[in-house]
CSV table of C-alpha atoms and ligand atoms in Angstrom, one decimal:
chain,number,residue,atom,x,y,z
A,1,MET,CA,-44.7,29.3,-6.2
A,2,ASN,CA,-41.8,28.1,-4.2
A,3,PHE,CA,-39.2,26.5,-6.5
A,4,VAL,CA,-39.1,23.2,-4.5
A,5,GLU,CA,-42.8,22.7,-5.6
A,6,ASN,CA,-41.5,22.8,-9.2
A,7,ILE,CA,-39.2,19.8,-8.8
A,8,ASP,CA,-40.1,17.1,-11.3
A,9,HIS,CA,-38.5,14.5,-13.6
A,10,SER,CA,-36.7,17.2,-15.6
A,11,THR,CA,-35.1,19.0,-12.7
A,12,LYS,CA,-31.3,19.1,-13.1
A,13,ILE,CA,-29.3,18.3,-10.0
A,14,VAL,CA,-26.0,20.0,-9.1
A,15,GLY,CA,-24.2,20.0,-5.8
A,16,ILE,CA,-21.0,20.0,-3.8
A,17,ILE,CA,-18.9,17.1,-2.7
A,18,GLY,CA,-16.5,17.3,0.3
A,19,HIS,CA,-15.6,15.5,3.5
A,20,PRO,CA,-16.5,16.7,6.0
A,21,ILE,CA,-19.0,18.8,4.2
A,22,LYS,CA,-18.9,21.9,6.4
A,23,GLN,CA,-21.5,24.5,6.5
A,24,SER,CA,-21.3,26.0,3.0
A,25,PHE,CA,-23.0,29.1,1.6
A,26,SER,CA,-23.0,27.5,-1.9
A,27,PRO,CA,-26.4,25.7,-1.6
A,28,LYS,CA,-28.1,28.8,-0.4
A,29,LEU,CA,-26.5,31.0,-3.1
A,30,HIS,CA,-27.2,28.7,-6.1
A,31,ASN,CA,-30.7,27.6,-5.1
A,32,SER,CA,-31.7,31.3,-4.6
A,33,THR,CA,-30.3,32.1,-8.0
A,34,PHE,CA,-32.1,29.2,-9.7
A,35,ASN,CA,-35.3,30.4,-8.0
A,36,LYS,CA,-34.8,34.0,-9.1
A,37,LEU,CA,-34.0,33.1,-12.7
A,38,GLY,CA,-36.7,30.4,-12.9
A,39,LEU,CA,-34.2,27.6,-13.8
A,40,ASN,CA,-35.3,24.1,-13.1
A,41,TYR,CA,-32.2,23.1,-11.1
A,42,ILE,CA,-31.5,22.2,-7.5
A,43,TYR,CA,-28.1,22.3,-5.6
A,44,LEU,CA,-27.4,19.8,-2.9
A,45,PRO,CA,-24.5,19.2,-0.4
A,46,PHE,CA,-23.1,15.6,-0.5
A,47,ASP,CA,-20.7,14.3,2.2
A,48,VAL,CA,-18.4,12.0,0.3
A,49,PRO,CA,-15.5,10.3,2.2
A,50,PRO,CA,-12.4,9.7,0.0
A,51,SER,CA,-13.0,6.0,-0.2
A,52,ASN,CA,-16.3,6.7,-2.0
A,53,LEU,CA,-15.1,9.2,-4.6
A,54,LYS,CA,-14.9,6.8,-7.5
A,55,GLU,CA,-18.4,5.3,-6.8
A,56,THR,CA,-19.9,8.7,-6.4
A,57,LEU,CA,-18.8,9.7,-9.9
A,58,LYS,CA,-20.3,6.5,-11.2
A,59,ALA,CA,-23.5,7.5,-9.5
A,60,MET,CA,-23.2,11.0,-10.9
A,61,GLY,CA,-23.4,9.4,-14.4
A,62,LEU,CA,-26.2,7.0,-13.5
A,63,LEU,CA,-28.3,9.7,-11.8
A,64,ARG,CA,-27.5,12.2,-14.5
A,65,ILE,CA,-26.3,14.7,-12.0
A,66,ARG,CA,-25.4,17.8,-14.2
A,67,GLY,CA,-22.5,19.1,-12.2
A,68,LEU,CA,-20.6,19.4,-9.0
A,69,ASN,CA,-18.4,21.7,-7.0
A,70,VAL,CA,-15.5,19.8,-5.4
A,71,THR,CA,-14.0,20.8,-2.1
A,72,ILE,CA,-11.5,19.4,0.5
A,73,PRO,CA,-10.2,16.7,0.3
A,74,HIS,CA,-11.2,15.7,-3.3
A,75,LYS,CA,-9.9,18.5,-5.5
A,76,GLU,CA,-6.7,16.8,-6.5
A,77,ARG,CA,-7.6,13.1,-6.6
A,78,ILE,CA,-10.8,13.7,-8.7
A,79,ILE,CA,-8.7,14.6,-11.8
A,80,GLN,CA,-8.0,11.0,-12.6
A,81,PHE,CA,-11.7,10.3,-13.0
A,82,MET,CA,-12.3,13.2,-15.5
A,83,ASP,CA,-12.6,12.6,-19.3
A,84,HIS,CA,-11.4,16.1,-20.1
A,85,VAL,CA,-9.6,18.6,-17.9
A,86,SER,CA,-9.2,22.3,-18.7
A,87,GLU,CA,-5.7,23.7,-19.1
A,88,GLU,CA,-5.9,25.6,-15.8
A,89,ALA,CA,-7.1,22.6,-13.8
A,90,SER,CA,-4.5,20.4,-15.4
A,91,THR,CA,-1.6,22.8,-14.6
A,92,VAL,CA,-2.9,23.6,-11.1
A,93,GLY,CA,-3.5,19.9,-10.5
A,94,ALA,CA,-6.9,20.5,-9.0
A,95,VAL,CA,-10.5,20.5,-10.1
A,96,ASN,CA,-13.2,22.4,-8.3
A,97,THR,CA,-16.0,22.2,-10.8
A,98,VAL,CA,-17.3,19.1,-12.8
A,99,VAL,CA,-19.7,19.3,-15.7
A,100,ASN,CA,-21.5,16.1,-16.9
A,101,GLU,CA,-22.0,16.3,-20.7
A,102,GLY,CA,-23.8,13.1,-21.8
A,103,ASN,CA,-21.7,11.0,-19.3
A,104,GLN,CA,-18.4,12.7,-20.2
A,105,PHE,CA,-17.0,14.4,-17.2
A,106,PHE,CA,-15.3,17.8,-17.8
A,107,GLY,CA,-13.1,19.2,-15.0
A,108,TYR,CA,-12.4,22.9,-14.4
A,109,ASN,CA,-10.7,25.1,-11.8
A,110,THR,CA,-12.8,28.2,-11.3
A,111,ASP,CA,-10.8,29.2,-8.2
A,112,VAL,CA,-8.3,30.6,-10.8
A,113,ASN,CA,-11.0,32.9,-12.2
A,114,GLY,CA,-11.8,34.1,-8.7
A,115,ILE,CA,-8.1,34.8,-7.9
A,116,VAL,CA,-7.5,36.6,-11.2
A,117,GLU,CA,-10.6,38.9,-10.8
A,118,SER,CA,-9.7,39.7,-7.2
A,119,LEU,CA,-6.1,40.7,-8.2
A,120,ASN,CA,-6.8,42.4,-11.6
A,121,PRO,CA,-7.3,45.9,-10.2
A,122,TYR,CA,-3.7,45.7,-8.8
A,123,LYS,CA,-2.0,44.2,-11.9
A,124,LYS,CA,0.5,47.0,-12.3
A,125,GLU,CA,1.6,46.7,-8.6
A,126,ILE,CA,2.0,43.0,-8.8
A,127,ALA,CA,3.6,42.4,-12.2
A,128,LYS,CA,7.3,41.7,-12.2
A,129,ASN,CA,7.4,42.0,-8.4
A,130,THR,CA,7.9,39.7,-5.4
A,131,ALA,CA,4.9,37.7,-4.0
A,132,THR,CA,4.7,35.8,-0.8
A,133,VAL,CA,2.1,33.0,-0.5
A,134,ILE,CA,1.3,31.5,2.9
A,135,GLY,CA,0.1,27.9,2.5
A,136,ALA,CA,0.9,25.1,0.1
A,137,GLY,CA,-2.5,23.3,-0.4
A,138,GLY,CA,-4.9,23.3,-3.4
A,139,ALA,CA,-5.8,27.0,-3.1
A,140,ALA,CA,-2.1,27.9,-2.9
A,141,ARG,CA,-1.5,26.1,-6.2
A,142,ALA,CA,-4.3,28.0,-7.9
A,143,VAL,CA,-2.8,31.3,-6.6
A,144,LEU,CA,0.7,30.3,-7.8
A,145,TYR,CA,-0.7,29.5,-11.3
A,146,ALA,CA,-2.4,32.9,-11.5
A,147,LEU,CA,0.7,34.8,-10.2
A,148,ILE,CA,2.9,33.2,-12.8
A,149,ARG,CA,0.6,33.0,-15.8
A,150,ASN,CA,-1.6,36.1,-15.4
A,151,PHE,CA,0.6,38.5,-13.3
A,152,LYS,CA,4.1,37.5,-14.4
A,153,VAL,CA,5.6,37.9,-10.9
A,154,SER,CA,9.4,37.7,-10.8
A,155,LYS,CA,9.8,35.9,-7.5
A,156,ILE,CA,7.6,33.8,-5.2
A,157,ASN,CA,8.2,33.0,-1.5
A,158,ILE,CA,6.1,30.2,0.0
A,159,ILE,CA,5.6,29.9,3.7
A,160,ASN,CA,4.0,26.7,5.1
A,161,ARG,CA,3.6,24.8,8.4
A,162,THR,CA,4.5,21.4,6.9
A,163,GLU,CA,8.0,21.4,5.5
A,164,GLU,CA,7.7,18.4,3.1
A,165,ARG,CA,4.9,20.1,1.2
A,166,LEU,CA,7.1,23.0,0.4
A,167,ASP,CA,9.6,21.0,-1.6
A,168,THR,CA,6.8,19.3,-3.5
A,169,ILE,CA,5.1,22.5,-4.5
A,170,LYS,CA,8.4,24.2,-5.5
A,171,ALA,CA,9.4,21.2,-7.7
A,172,TYR,CA,5.8,21.0,-9.2
A,173,PHE,CA,5.8,24.6,-10.5
A,174,ASP,CA,9.4,24.3,-11.7
A,175,GLU,CA,8.3,21.3,-13.8
A,176,LYS,CA,4.8,22.4,-14.9
A,177,MET,CA,5.3,26.1,-15.5
A,178,HIS,CA,9.1,26.3,-15.7
A,179,PHE,CA,9.1,28.9,-12.9
A,180,ASP,CA,12.2,28.3,-10.8
A,181,ASN,CA,12.4,31.5,-8.7
A,182,ILE,CA,10.6,30.1,-5.7
A,183,SER,CA,12.0,30.2,-2.2
A,184,VAL,CA,10.4,28.2,0.6
A,185,TYR,CA,10.1,28.8,4.4
A,186,GLU,CA,8.6,27.2,7.4
A,187,LEU,CA,5.8,29.0,9.3
A,188,MET,CA,8.0,30.8,11.9
A,189,PRO,CA,7.0,34.4,12.0
A,190,LYS,CA,10.0,36.0,13.7
A,191,GLU,CA,12.5,34.7,11.1
A,192,ASN,CA,10.0,35.5,8.3
A,193,LEU,CA,9.7,39.2,9.0
A,194,GLU,CA,12.2,40.1,6.3
A,195,ILE,CA,10.3,38.0,3.8
A,196,TYR,CA,7.0,39.8,4.5
A,197,GLN,CA,8.7,43.2,4.4
A,198,SER,CA,10.4,42.5,1.0
A,199,SER,CA,7.1,41.4,-0.7
A,200,ASN,CA,4.9,43.5,-2.9
A,201,ILE,CA,1.9,41.2,-2.6
A,202,ILE,CA,1.2,38.8,0.3
A,203,ILE,CA,-1.5,36.2,0.1
A,204,ASN,CA,-2.9,33.9,2.8
A,205,THR,CA,-4.2,30.7,1.4
A,206,THR,CA,-4.4,28.8,4.7
A,207,SER,CA,-7.6,28.5,6.8
A,208,LEU,CA,-5.9,30.5,9.7
A,209,GLY,CA,-8.4,33.1,10.9
A,210,MET,CA,-11.5,31.4,9.5
A,211,ALA,CA,-14.6,31.5,11.7
A,212,PRO,CA,-14.8,30.3,14.5
A,213,ASN,CA,-11.0,30.6,15.0
A,214,VAL,CA,-11.0,34.3,14.3
A,215,ASP,CA,-8.0,35.1,16.5
A,216,ASP,CA,-5.6,33.0,14.4
A,217,THR,CA,-3.3,34.7,11.9
A,218,PRO,CA,-0.2,33.6,9.9
A,219,THR,CA,1.7,36.7,11.3
A,220,ASP,CA,1.0,39.1,14.1
A,221,LEU,CA,4.4,40.8,14.1
A,222,PRO,CA,4.3,44.6,14.1
A,223,LYS,CA,5.9,45.9,10.9
A,224,SER,CA,5.1,42.8,8.8
A,225,PHE,CA,3.2,45.1,6.4
A,226,ASN,CA,3.6,48.6,4.8
A,227,SER,CA,1.7,51.0,2.7
A,228,SER,CA,3.1,49.9,-0.6
A,229,GLN,CA,1.8,46.3,-0.2
A,230,ILE,CA,-1.3,44.5,-1.4
A,231,VAL,CA,-2.5,41.9,1.1
A,232,PHE,CA,-5.1,39.3,0.0
A,233,ASP,CA,-6.7,36.7,2.3
A,234,LEU,CA,-8.6,33.8,0.7
A,235,VAL,CA,-10.7,33.4,3.9
A,236,TYR,CA,-14.1,35.1,3.5
A,237,ASN,CA,-15.7,34.4,6.8
A,238,PRO,CA,-15.1,36.8,8.6
A,239,LEU,CA,-14.8,39.3,5.8
A,240,LYS,CA,-12.0,41.1,7.6
A,241,THR,CA,-9.7,38.5,9.2
A,242,LYS,CA,-7.2,39.4,11.9
A,243,PHE,CA,-4.5,39.1,9.2
A,244,LEU,CA,-6.2,41.7,7.0
A,245,GLU,CA,-6.9,44.0,10.0
A,246,LEU,CA,-3.2,44.0,10.9
A,247,ALA,CA,-2.3,44.7,7.3
A,248,GLU,CA,-4.8,47.5,7.0
A,249,ASN,CA,-3.6,49.1,10.3
A,250,GLN,CA,-0.1,49.1,8.9
A,251,GLY,CA,-1.2,50.9,5.8
A,252,ALA,CA,-1.4,48.0,3.3
A,253,THR,CA,-4.2,47.7,0.7
A,254,ILE,CA,-6.4,44.7,1.6
A,255,ILE,CA,-8.5,42.3,-0.4
A,256,ASP,CA,-10.9,39.8,1.2
A,257,GLY,CA,-11.8,36.3,-0.1
A,258,LEU,CA,-15.4,37.0,-0.9
A,259,LYS,CA,-14.9,38.3,-4.4
A,260,MET,CA,-13.0,35.2,-5.2
A,261,PHE,CA,-15.8,33.1,-3.8
A,262,ALA,CA,-18.4,35.0,-5.7
A,263,VAL,CA,-16.5,34.8,-9.0
A,264,GLN,CA,-15.7,31.1,-8.8
A,265,GLY,CA,-19.4,30.4,-7.9
A,266,ALA,CA,-20.7,32.5,-10.8
A,267,LYS,CA,-18.3,30.8,-13.2
A,268,SER,CA,-19.4,27.3,-12.0
A,269,PHE,CA,-23.0,28.3,-12.4
A,270,GLU,CA,-22.4,29.4,-16.0
A,271,LEU,CA,-20.5,26.1,-16.8
A,272,TRP,CA,-23.5,24.0,-15.6
A,273,THR,CA,-26.4,26.2,-16.9
A,274,GLY,CA,-25.0,28.2,-19.8
A,275,THR,CA,-26.4,31.3,-18.1
A,276,SER,CA,-24.0,33.9,-16.9
A,277,ILE,CA,-24.8,35.7,-13.7
A,278,ASP,CA,-23.5,39.0,-12.3
A,279,ALA,CA,-20.6,38.3,-9.9
A,280,GLU,CA,-21.3,41.6,-8.2
A,281,GLU,CA,-24.9,40.5,-7.4
A,282,THR,CA,-23.5,37.2,-6.2
A,283,TYR,CA,-21.0,39.0,-4.0
A,284,ASN,CA,-23.8,41.1,-2.4
A,285,GLU,CA,-25.9,38.1,-1.8
A,286,LEU,CA,-23.1,36.2,-0.1
A,287,LYS,CA,-22.2,39.2,2.0
A,288,LYS,CA,-25.8,39.1,3.4
A,289,TYR,CA,-25.4,35.4,4.4
A,290,ILE,CA,-22.0,36.1,6.1
A,291,ILE,CA,-23.4,39.1,8.0
A,292,SER,CA,-26.4,37.1,9.2
A,293,ASP,CA,-24.1,34.2,10.1
A,294,GLN,CA,-22.1,36.4,12.3
A,295,LYS,CA,-25.1,37.7,14.3
B,301,NAP,P1,-5.8,22.5,1.8
B,301,NAP,O1,-5.4,21.9,0.4
B,301,NAP,O2,-6.3,21.6,2.8
B,301,NAP,O3,-4.6,23.3,2.3
B,301,NAP,C1,-4.7,24.0,3.6
B,301,NAP,C2,-3.4,24.8,3.8
B,301,NAP,O4,-3.6,25.5,5.1
B,301,NAP,C3,-2.1,24.1,4.0
B,301,NAP,O5,-1.1,24.8,3.5
B,301,NAP,C4,-2.1,23.8,5.5
B,301,NAP,O6,-0.8,23.7,6.0
B,301,NAP,C5,-2.6,25.2,6.0
B,301,NAP,N1,-3.1,25.1,7.4
B,301,NAP,C6,-4.3,24.6,7.7
B,301,NAP,N2,-4.5,24.7,9.1
B,301,NAP,C7,-3.4,25.3,9.5
B,301,NAP,C8,-2.9,25.7,10.8
B,301,NAP,N3,-3.7,25.5,11.9
B,301,NAP,N4,-1.7,26.4,10.9
B,301,NAP,C9,-1.0,26.6,9.8
B,301,NAP,N5,-1.3,26.2,8.6
B,301,NAP,C10,-2.5,25.6,8.4
B,301,NAP,O7,-7.0,23.6,1.6
B,301,NAP,P2,-7.2,24.6,0.4
B,301,NAP,O8,-8.2,24.0,-0.6
B,301,NAP,O9,-5.9,25.0,-0.1
B,301,NAP,O10,-8.0,25.8,1.1
B,301,NAP,C11,-7.3,26.6,2.0
B,301,NAP,C12,-8.1,27.9,2.4
B,301,NAP,O11,-8.5,28.6,1.3
B,301,NAP,C13,-9.4,27.5,3.1
B,301,NAP,O12,-9.6,28.4,4.2
B,301,NAP,C14,-10.5,27.7,2.1
B,301,NAP,O13,-11.7,28.1,2.7
B,301,NAP,C15,-9.9,28.9,1.3
B,301,NAP,N6,-10.4,29.0,0.0
B,301,NAP,C16,-11.1,30.1,-0.3
B,301,NAP,C17,-11.7,30.2,-1.6
B,301,NAP,C18,-12.5,31.4,-2.0
B,301,NAP,O14,-13.3,31.3,-2.9
B,301,NAP,N7,-12.3,32.5,-1.3
B,301,NAP,C19,-11.5,29.1,-2.6
B,301,NAP,C20,-10.8,28.0,-2.2
B,301,NAP,C21,-10.2,28.0,-0.9
B,301,NAP,P3,-0.1,22.2,6.1
B,301,NAP,O15,0.5,21.9,4.8
B,301,NAP,O16,0.9,22.4,7.2
B,301,NAP,O17,-1.2,21.2,6.5
């Protein structure tokens, strides 16, 4: 029987809120997993403009919606409506997963889990070394948290298009995590070549290179990368962005954003249902969606 035919009064609702709510692979992924495991849940996308965020959370309580994923532009502002916030989410300053426990809202940041799992195989190469992070948004903050807390980097460079955001993020991590070895730079590739070259790990947290704008990249300078570097792109569609292609051609070790996406999704799933799922299976399932999306 199709799982939609099983929907009844006891079906638990989870979903994603964002604005605009772009084409997301999360409904496909979670609904197919509920179906496979025979769990009476359904995952729906909700387009919520910023002015409706507070009312949406009220409705979440009234309709007994079990949980939500939270995406752009609500990740930061939603914190004020939570009854409890995990240590990660509180330090990062962003929530990407909400769990409704008897009308008490618990906020988590499972992006951090995804980042840590993606970088763990390279822990030795990253620890006590220099990292360069491109971007200064919500995902960059989760990356900074993981680099400082889990990987103990010694220095962080942040490169971003909008200058004002750089001072804010630098001051934020100095205050929240007492990490003051952060230098900030504007997104001007030629002047930044030295910064790329002196980094052991380089992470793109901007949306540059994401489909359909696959020719965009934070740097296209020859010699930005070398064979001793780890280069991680949070973008997962396409799997190999132009940024990663350049890095790989220059000998660097590359990591795509799909593992992060799979791990954060699996962790959210576990928080809502209490059932753990294999992040590797989730990765393979997502890879199929991306490949068929590119056809
Ligand atoms: P966000 O808070 O809106 O931040 C976006 C960042 O990208 C900002 O630093 C912004 O710079 C920069 N940016 C956007 N368009 C740009 C352009 N055309 N040129 C230069 N810089 C540009 O978004 P976010 O939540 O951090 O997400 C950022 C990216 O990470 C997205 O692509 C998202 O899909 C990806 N992500 C992936 C995962 C995963 O699981 N793999 C999880 C979370 C996020 P300004 O400050 O100048 O605007």
